[in-house]
Coordinates of C-alpha atoms in Angstrom, one line a residue:
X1 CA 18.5 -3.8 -7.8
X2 CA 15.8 -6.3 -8.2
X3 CA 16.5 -8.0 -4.5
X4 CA 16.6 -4.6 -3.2
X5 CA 13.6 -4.1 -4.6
X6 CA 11.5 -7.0 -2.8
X7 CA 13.3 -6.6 0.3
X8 CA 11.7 -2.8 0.1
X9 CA 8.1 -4.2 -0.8
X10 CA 8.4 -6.6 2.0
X11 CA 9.7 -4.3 4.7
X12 CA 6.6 -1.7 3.6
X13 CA 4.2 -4.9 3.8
X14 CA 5.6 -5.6 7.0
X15 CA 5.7 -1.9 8.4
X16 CA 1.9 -1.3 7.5
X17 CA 0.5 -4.6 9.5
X18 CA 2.9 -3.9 12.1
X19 CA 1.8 -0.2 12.8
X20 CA -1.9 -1.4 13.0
X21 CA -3.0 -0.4 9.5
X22 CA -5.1 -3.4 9.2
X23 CA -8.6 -2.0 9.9
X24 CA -12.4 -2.8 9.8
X25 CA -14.6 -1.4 6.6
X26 CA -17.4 -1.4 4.6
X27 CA -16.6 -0.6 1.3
X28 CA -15.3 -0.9 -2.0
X29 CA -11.3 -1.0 -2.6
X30 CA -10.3 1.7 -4.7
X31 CA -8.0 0.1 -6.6
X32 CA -10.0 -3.3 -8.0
X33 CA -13.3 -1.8 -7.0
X34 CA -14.9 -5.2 -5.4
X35 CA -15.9 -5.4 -2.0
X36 CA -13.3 -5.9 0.9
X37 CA -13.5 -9.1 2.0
X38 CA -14.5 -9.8 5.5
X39 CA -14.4 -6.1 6.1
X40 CA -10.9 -6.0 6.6
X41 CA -8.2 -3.9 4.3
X42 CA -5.2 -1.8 4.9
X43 CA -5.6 1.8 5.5
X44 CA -3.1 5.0 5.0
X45 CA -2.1 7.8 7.2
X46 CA -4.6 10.0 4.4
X47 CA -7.3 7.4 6.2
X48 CA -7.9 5.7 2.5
X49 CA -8.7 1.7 2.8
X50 CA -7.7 -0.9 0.3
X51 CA -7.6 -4.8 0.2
X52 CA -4.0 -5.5 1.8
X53 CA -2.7 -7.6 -1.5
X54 CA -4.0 -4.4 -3.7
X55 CA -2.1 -2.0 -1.6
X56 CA 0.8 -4.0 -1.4
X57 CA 0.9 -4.6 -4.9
X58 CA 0.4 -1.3 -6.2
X59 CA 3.0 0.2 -3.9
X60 CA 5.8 -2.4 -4.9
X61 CA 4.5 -1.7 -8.5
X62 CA 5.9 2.1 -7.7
X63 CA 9.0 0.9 -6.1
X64 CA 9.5 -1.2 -9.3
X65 CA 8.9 1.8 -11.4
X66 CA 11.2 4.1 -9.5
X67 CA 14.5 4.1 -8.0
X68 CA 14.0 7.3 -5.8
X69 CA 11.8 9.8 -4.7
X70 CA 8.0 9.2 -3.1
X71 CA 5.5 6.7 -3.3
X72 CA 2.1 8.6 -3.1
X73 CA -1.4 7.4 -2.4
X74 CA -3.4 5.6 -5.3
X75 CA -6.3 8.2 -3.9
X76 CA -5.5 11.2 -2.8
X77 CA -1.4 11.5 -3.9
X78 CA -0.2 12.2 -0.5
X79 CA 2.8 11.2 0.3
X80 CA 3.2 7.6 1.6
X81 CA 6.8 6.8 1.9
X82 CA 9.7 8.2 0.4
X83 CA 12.5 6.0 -1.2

């Protein structure tokens, strides 16, 4: 369960810089509240922006703590992926 796990966190990591989700802010992540670095963090189809390790984090922190259902945004609960 463990490796199928990772190999979902990776394939999400990989699916949000491949669609583009990599974008240019100025603002606070939610999730650590410091500063995105060199104005650059990940952003969700509900248009919320995090620092890329934050996002990926949290969402393989959800995978971890479920083995099925939806993975929802830290901000607004929307529904990010469904597993």
């Amino acid at each position: 369960l463990k490796n199928t796990q990772h190999q979902l966190c990776e394939q999400l990591h990989r699916k949000g810089v491949e669609s583009n989700l990599l974008t240019y802010v100025e603002d606070d992540c939610p999730i650590c509240c410091e500063k995105i670095d060199n104005g650059f963090g990940t952003t969700t189809p509900c248009k919320h922006t995090f620092h890329s390790d934050c996002y990926t984090k949290f969402i393989c922190s959800q995978i971890k703590q479920k083995s099925y259902g939806r993975i929802e945004c830290p901000m607004c609960r929307s529904n990010l992926y469904d597993i």
